[in-house]
PDB file of C-alpha atoms in Angstrom:
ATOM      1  CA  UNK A   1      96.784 123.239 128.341  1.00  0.00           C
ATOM      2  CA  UNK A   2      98.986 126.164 127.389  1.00  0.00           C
ATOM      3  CA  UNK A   3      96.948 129.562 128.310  1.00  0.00           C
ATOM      4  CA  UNK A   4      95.407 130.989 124.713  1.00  0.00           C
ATOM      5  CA  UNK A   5      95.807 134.536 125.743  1.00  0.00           C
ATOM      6  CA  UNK A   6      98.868 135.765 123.442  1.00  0.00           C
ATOM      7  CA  UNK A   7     101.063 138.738 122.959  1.00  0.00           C
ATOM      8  CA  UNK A   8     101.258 140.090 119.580  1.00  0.00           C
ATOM      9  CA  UNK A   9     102.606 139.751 116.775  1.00  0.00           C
ATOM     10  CA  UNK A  10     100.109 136.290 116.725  1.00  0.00           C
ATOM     11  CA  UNK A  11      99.539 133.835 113.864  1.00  0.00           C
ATOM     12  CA  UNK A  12      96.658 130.938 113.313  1.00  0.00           C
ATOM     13  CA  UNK A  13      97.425 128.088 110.787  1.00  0.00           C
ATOM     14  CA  UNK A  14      94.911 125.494 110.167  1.00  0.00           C
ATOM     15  CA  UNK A  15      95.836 121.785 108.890  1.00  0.00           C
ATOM     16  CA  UNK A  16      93.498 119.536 106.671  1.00  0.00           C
ATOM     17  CA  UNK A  17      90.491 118.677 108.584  1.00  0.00           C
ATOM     18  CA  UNK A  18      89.845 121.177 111.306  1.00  0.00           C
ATOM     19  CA  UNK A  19      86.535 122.190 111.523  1.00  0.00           C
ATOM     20  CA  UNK A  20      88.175 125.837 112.134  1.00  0.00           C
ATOM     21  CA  UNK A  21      90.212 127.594 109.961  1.00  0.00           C
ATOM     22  CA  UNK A  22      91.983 131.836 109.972  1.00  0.00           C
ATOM     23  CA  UNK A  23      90.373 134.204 108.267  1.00  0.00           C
ATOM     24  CA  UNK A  24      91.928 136.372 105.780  1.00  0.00           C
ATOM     25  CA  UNK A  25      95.500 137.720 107.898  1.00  0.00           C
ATOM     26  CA  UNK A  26      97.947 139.775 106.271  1.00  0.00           C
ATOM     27  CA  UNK A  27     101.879 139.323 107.260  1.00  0.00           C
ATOM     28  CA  UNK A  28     101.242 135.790 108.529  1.00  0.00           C
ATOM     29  CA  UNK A  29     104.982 133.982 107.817  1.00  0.00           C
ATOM     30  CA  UNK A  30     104.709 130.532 105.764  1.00  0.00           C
ATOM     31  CA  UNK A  31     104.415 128.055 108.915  1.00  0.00           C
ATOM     32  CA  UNK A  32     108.057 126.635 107.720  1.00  0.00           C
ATOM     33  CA  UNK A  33     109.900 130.307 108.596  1.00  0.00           C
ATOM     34  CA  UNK A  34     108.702 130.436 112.657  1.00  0.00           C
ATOM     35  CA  UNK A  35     111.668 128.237 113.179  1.00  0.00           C
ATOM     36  CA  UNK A  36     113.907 131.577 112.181  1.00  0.00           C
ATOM     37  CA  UNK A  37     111.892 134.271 114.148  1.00  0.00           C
ATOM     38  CA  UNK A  38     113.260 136.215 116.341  1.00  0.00           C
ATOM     39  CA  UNK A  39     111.772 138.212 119.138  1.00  0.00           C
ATOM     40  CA  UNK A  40     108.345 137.630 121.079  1.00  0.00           C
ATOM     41  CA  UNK A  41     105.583 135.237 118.960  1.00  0.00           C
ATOM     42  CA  UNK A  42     102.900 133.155 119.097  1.00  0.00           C
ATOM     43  CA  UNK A  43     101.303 130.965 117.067  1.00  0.00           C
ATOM     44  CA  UNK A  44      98.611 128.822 117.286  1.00  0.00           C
ATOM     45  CA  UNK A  45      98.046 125.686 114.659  1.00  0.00           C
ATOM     46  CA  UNK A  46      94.534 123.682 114.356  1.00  0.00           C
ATOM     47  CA  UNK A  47      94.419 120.010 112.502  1.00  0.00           C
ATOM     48  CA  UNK A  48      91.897 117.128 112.522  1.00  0.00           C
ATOM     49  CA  UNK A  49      91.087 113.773 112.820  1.00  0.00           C
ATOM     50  CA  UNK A  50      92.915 111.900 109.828  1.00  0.00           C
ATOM     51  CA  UNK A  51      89.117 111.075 107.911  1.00  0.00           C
ATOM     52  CA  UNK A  52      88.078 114.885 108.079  1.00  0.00           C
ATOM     53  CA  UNK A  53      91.785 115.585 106.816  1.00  0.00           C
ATOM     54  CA  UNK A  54      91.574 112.917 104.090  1.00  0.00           C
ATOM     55  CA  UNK A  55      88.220 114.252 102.825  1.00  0.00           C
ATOM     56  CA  UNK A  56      89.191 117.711 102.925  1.00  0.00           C
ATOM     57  CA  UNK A  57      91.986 116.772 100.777  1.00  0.00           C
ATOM     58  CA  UNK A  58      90.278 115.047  98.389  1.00  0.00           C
ATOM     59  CA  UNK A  59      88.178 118.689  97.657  1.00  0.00           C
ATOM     60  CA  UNK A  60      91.331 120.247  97.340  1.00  0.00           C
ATOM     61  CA  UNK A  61      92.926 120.446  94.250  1.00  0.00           C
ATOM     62  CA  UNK A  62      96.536 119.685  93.964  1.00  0.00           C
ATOM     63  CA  UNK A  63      96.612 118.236  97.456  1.00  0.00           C
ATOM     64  CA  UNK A  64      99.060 114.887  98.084  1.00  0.00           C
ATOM     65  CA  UNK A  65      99.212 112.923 101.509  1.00  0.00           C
ATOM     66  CA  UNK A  66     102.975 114.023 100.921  1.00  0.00           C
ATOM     67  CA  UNK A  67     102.109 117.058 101.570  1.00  0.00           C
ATOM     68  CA  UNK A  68      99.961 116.694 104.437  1.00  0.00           C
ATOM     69  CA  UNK A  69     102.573 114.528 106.020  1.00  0.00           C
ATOM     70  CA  UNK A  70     105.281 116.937 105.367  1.00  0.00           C
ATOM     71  CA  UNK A  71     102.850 119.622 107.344  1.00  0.00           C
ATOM     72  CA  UNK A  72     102.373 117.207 110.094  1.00  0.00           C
ATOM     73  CA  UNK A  73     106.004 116.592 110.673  1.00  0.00           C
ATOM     74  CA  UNK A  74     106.901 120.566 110.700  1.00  0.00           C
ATOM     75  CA  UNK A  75     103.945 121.408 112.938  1.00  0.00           C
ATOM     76  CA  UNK A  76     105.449 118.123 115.768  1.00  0.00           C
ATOM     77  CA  UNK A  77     109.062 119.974 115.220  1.00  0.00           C
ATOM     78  CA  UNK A  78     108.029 123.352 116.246  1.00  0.00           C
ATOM     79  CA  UNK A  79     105.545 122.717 119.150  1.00  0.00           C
ATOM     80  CA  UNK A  80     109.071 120.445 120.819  1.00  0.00           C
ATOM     81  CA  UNK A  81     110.925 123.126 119.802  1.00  0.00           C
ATOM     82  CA  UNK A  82     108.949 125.968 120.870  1.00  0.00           C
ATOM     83  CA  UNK A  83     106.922 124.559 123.354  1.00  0.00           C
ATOM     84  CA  UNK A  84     105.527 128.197 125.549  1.00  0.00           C
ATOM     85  CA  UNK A  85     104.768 129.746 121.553  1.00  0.00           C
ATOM     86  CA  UNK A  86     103.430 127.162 119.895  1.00  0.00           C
ATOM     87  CA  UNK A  87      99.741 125.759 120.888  1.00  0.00           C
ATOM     88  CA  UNK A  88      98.861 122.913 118.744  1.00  0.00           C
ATOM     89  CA  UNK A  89      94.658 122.215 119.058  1.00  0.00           C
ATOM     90  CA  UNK A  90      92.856 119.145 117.520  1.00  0.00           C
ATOM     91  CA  UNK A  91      89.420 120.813 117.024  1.00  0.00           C
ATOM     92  CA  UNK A  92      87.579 117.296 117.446  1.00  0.00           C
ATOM     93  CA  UNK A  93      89.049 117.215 120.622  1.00  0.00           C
ATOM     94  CA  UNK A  94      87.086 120.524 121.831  1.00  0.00           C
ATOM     95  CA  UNK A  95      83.965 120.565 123.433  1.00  0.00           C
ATOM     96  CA  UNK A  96      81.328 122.793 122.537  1.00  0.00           C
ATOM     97  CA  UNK A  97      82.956 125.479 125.747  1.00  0.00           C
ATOM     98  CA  UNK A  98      86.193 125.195 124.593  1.00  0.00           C
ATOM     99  CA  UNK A  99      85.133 125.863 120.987  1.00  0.00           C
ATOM    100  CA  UNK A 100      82.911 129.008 121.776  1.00  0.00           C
ATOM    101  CA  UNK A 101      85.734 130.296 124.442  1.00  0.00           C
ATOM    102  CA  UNK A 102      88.569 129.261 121.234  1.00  0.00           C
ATOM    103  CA  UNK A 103      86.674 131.698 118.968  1.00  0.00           C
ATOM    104  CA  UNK A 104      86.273 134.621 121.313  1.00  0.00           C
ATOM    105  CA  UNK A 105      89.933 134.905 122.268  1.00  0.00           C
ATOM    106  CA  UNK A 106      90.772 134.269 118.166  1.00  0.00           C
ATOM    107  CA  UNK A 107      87.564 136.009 116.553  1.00  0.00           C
ATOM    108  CA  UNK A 108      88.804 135.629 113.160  1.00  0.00           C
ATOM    109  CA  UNK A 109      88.435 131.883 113.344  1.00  0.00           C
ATOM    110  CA  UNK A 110      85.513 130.966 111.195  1.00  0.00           C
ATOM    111  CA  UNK A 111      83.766 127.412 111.504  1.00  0.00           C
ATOM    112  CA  UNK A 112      84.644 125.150 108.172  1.00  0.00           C
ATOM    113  CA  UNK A 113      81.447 122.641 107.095  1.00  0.00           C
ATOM    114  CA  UNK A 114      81.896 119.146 107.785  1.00  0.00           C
ATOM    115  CA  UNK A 115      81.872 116.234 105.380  1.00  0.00           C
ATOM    116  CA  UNK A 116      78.729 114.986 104.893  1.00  0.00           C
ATOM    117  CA  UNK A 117      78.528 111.631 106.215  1.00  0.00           C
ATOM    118  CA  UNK A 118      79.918 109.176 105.198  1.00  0.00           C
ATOM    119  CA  UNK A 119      81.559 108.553 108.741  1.00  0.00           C
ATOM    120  CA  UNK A 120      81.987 104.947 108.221  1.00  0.00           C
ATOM    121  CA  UNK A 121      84.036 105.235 105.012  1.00  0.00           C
ATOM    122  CA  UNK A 122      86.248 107.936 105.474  1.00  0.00           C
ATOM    123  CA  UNK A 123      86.597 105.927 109.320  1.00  0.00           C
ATOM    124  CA  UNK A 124      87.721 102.481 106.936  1.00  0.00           C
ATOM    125  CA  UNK A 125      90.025 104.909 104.414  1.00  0.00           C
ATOM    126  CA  UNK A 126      91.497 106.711 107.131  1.00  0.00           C
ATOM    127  CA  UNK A 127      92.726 103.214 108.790  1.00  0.00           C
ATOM    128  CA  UNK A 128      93.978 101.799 105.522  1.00  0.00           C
ATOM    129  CA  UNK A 129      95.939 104.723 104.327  1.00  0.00           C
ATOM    130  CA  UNK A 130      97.365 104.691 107.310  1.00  0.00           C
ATOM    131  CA  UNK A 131      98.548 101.650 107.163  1.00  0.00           C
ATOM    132  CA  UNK A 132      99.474 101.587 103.844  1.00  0.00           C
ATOM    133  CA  UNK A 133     102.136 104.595 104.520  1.00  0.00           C
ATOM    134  CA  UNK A 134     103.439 103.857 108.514  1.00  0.00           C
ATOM    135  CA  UNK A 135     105.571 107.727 107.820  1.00  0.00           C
ATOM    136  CA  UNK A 136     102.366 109.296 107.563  1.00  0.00           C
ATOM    137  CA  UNK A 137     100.662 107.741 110.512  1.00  0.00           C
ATOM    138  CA  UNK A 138     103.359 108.526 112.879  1.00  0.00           C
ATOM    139  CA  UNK A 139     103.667 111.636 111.871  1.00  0.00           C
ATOM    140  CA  UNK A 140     100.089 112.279 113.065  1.00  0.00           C
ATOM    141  CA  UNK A 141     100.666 110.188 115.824  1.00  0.00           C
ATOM    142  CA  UNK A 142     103.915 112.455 117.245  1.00  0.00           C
ATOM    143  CA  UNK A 143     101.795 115.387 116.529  1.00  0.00           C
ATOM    144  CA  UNK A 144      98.760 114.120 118.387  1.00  0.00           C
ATOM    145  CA  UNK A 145     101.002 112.701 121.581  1.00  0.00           C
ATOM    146  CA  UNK A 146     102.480 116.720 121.592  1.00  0.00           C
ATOM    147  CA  UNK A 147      99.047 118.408 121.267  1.00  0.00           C
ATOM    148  CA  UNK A 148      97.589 120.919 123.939  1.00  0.00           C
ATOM    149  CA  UNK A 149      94.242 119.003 123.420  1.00  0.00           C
ATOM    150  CA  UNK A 150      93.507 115.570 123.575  1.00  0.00           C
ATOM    151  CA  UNK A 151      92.613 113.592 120.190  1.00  0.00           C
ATOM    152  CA  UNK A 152      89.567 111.653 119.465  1.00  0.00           C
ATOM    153  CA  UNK A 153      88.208 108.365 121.317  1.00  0.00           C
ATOM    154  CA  UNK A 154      91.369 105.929 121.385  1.00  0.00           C
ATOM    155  CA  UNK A 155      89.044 103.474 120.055  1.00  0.00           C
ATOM    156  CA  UNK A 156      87.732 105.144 116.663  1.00  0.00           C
ATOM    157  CA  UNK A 157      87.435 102.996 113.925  1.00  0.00           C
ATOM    158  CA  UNK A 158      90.191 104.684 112.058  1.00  0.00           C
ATOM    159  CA  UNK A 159      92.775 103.667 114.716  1.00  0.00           C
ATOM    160  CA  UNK A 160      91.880 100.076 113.915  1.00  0.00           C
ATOM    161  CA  UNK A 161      93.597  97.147 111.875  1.00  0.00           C
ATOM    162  CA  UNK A 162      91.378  97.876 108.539  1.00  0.00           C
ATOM    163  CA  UNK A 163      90.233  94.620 107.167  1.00  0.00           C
ATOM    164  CA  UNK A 164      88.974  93.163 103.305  1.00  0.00           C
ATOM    165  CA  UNK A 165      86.299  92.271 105.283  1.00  0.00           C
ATOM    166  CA  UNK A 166      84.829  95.485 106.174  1.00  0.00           C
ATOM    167  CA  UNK A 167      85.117  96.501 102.592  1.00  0.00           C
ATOM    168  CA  UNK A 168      83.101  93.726 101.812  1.00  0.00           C
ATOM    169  CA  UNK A 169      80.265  95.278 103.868  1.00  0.00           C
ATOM    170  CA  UNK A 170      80.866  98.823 102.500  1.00  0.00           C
ATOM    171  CA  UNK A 171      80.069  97.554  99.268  1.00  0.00           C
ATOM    172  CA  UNK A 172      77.275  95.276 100.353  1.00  0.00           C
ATOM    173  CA  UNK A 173      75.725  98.552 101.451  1.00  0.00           C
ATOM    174  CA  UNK A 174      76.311 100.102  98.114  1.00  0.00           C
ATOM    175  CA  UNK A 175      74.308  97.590  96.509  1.00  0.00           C
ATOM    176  CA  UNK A 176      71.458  97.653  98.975  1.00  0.00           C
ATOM    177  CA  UNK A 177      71.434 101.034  97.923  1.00  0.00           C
ATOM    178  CA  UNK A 178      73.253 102.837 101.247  1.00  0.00           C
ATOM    179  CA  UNK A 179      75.248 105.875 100.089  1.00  0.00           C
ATOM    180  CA  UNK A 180      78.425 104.585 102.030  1.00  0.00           C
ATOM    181  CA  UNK A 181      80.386 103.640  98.769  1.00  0.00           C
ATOM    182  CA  UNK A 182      78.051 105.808  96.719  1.00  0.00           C
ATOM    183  CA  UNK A 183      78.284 109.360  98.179  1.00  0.00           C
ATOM    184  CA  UNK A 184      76.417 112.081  96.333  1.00  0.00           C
ATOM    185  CA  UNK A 185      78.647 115.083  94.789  1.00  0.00           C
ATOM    186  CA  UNK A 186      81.866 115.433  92.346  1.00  0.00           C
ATOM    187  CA  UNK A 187      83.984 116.461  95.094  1.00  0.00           C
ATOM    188  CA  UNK A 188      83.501 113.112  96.848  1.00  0.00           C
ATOM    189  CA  UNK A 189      84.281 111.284  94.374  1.00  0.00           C
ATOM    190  CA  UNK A 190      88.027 110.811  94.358  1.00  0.00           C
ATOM    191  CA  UNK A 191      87.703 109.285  97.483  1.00  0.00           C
ATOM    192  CA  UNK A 192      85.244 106.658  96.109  1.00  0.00           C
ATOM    193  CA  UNK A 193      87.797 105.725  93.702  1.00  0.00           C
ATOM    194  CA  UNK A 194      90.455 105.610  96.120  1.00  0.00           C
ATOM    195  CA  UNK A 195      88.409 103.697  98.440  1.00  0.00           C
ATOM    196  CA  UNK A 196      88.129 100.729  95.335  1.00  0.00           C
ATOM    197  CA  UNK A 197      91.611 101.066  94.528  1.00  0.00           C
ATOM    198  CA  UNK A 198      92.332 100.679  98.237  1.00  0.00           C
ATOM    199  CA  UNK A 199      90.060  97.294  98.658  1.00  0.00           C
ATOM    200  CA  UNK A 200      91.633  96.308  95.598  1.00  0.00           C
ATOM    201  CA  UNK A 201      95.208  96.618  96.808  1.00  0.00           C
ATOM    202  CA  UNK A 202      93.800  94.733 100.430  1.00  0.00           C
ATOM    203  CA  UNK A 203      92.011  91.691  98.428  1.00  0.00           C
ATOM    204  CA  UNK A 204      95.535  91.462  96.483  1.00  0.00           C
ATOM    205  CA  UNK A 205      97.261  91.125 100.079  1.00  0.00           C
ATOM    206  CA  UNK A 206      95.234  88.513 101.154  1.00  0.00           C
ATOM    207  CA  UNK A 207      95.472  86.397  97.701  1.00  0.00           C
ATOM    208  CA  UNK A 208      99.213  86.606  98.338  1.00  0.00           C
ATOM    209  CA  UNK A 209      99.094  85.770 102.160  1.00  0.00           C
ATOM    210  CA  UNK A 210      96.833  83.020 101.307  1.00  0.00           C
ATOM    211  CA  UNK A 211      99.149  81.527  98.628  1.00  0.00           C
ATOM    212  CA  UNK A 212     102.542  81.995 100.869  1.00  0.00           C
ATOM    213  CA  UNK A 213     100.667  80.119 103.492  1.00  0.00           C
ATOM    214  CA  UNK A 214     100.026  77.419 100.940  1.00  0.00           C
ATOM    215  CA  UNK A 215     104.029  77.256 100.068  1.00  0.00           C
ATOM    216  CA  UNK A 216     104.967  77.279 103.488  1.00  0.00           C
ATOM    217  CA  UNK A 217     102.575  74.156 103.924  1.00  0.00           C
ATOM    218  CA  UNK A 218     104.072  72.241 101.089  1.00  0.00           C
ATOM    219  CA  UNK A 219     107.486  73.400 102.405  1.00  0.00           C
ATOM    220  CA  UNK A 220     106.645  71.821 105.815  1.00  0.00           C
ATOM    221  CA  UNK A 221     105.745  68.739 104.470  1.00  0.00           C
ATOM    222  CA  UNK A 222     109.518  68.478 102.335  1.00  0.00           C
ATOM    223  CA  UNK A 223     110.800  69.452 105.722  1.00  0.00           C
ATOM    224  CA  UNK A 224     109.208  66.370 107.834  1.00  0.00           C
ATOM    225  CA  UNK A 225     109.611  64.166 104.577  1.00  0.00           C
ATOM    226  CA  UNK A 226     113.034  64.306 105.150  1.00  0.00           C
ATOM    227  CA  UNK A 227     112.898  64.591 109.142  1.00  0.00           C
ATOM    228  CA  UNK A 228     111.334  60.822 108.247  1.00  0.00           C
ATOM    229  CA  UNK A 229     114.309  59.567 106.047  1.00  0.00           C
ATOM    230  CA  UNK A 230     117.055  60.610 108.477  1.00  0.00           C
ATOM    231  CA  UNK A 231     116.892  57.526 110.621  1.00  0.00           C
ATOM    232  CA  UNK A 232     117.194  55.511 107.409  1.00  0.00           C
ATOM    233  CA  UNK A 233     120.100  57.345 106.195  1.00  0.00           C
ATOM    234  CA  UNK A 234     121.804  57.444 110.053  1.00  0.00           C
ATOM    235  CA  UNK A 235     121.333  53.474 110.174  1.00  0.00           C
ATOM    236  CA  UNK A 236     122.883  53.265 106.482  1.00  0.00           C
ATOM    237  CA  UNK A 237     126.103  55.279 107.399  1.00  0.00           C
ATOM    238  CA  UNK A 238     126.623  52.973 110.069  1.00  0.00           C
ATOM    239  CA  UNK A 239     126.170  50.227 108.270  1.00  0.00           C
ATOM    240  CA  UNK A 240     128.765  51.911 105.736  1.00  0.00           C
ATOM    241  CA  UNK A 241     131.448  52.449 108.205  1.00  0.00           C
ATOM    242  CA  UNK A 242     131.112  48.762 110.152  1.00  0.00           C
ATOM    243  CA  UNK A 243     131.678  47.482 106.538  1.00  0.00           C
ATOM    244  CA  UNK A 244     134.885  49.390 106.304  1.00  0.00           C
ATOM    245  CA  UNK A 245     136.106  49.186 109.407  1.00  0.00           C
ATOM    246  CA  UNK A 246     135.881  44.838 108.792  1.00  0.00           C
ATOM    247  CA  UNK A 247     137.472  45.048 105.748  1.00  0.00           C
ATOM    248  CA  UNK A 248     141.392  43.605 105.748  1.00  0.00           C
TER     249      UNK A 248
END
């Protein structure tokens, strides 16, 4: 891991969905202008796992996954381009050490609260959003594979193929009266409505899946329809051209 010990001048940016975040820090340059420094720097930039990013966005106000994936890509740029300056830190991959150590060395860190559960569907809205826009998941992917610390379990639930299926059951648990598709607070809700617009848009997948399956069917059968006939019309052509080849 590259050391966290810095010369000055030093600069901390924090991406949707670390549980850390800079305190107040005057003269920081926008992330986009470290590209044109010159002289000694160092910079350190903290991010999340993609559900703690996507429900930090949705309390922000005039935040777009354009953005975020714009951030993403500029933040994978400048730790391959500046490699020895740039430490990139996924704050769910710290341990409770690392974190306390972390915010000794960089004391104006301060700890950012946590969504409140929810786990499973931010897990399922991560994975389809994801999939929905392949730019924006390998742009979190690049920056993850170029990170100082390692990401989450390779196995979380947002990492997985999402599935209509599993927003079945997020509803089901709505209407046994779970929270999961019901969370409490304003701020949660546009991700409640994006998580129905999302199931929507799967459900309309699979209608269409299920009715090109059902063309492809019926063309299969044309196809071995007329596989059948093409003895008949071999044996007719020769027929055809015996009858010509007799006639004076």
């Amino acid at each position: 891991m590259t050391a966290w010990s810095a010369p000055a001048p030093a600069w901390i940016y924090a991406l949707p969905g670390s549980s850390l975040a800079p305190g107040l820090a005057a003269g920081s340059p926008p992330l986009a202008d470290l590209d044109d420094l010159g002289g000694p720097w160092q910079a350190w930039l903290l991010y999340g796992p993609p559900p703690l990013a996507l429900a930090s966005l949705a309390q922000q106000a005039g935040a777009d996954l354009d953005g975020w994936r714009r951030q993403l890509q500029l933040a994978g740029q400048l730790k391959r381009r500046h490699r020895q300056r740039f430490t990139v830190l996924n704050t769910a991959g710290l341990d409770a050490d690392a974190m306390a150590a972390l915010q000794r060395q960089l004391p104006e860190l301060q700890r950012q609260p946590l969504p409140d559960g929810r786990t499973e569907l931010l897990a399922l809205v991560a994975s389809t959003v994801l999939r929905l826009d392949p730019a924006l998941r390998a742009a979190y992917l690049e920056l993850e594979a170029e990170a100082d610390t390692a990401g989450n379990d390779g196995q979380a639930r947002w990492r997985l193929e999402p599935a209509a299926d599993d927003w079945l059951a997020l509803l089901r648990q709505g209407d046994d009266g779970g929270t999961a598709v019901s969370p409490a607070g304003p701020r949660a809700q546009p991700l409640a409505r994006e998580g129905r617009r999302l199931q929507e848009w799967v459900a309309l997948l699979q209608d269409h899946e299920d009715q090109l399956e059902r063309e492809l069917e019926g063309h299969q059968g044309s196809v071995q329809a007329m596989a059948a006939l093409l003895p008949r019309l071999e044996a007719q052509l020769a027929r055809a051209r015996r009858a010509l080849e007799q006639t004076p």
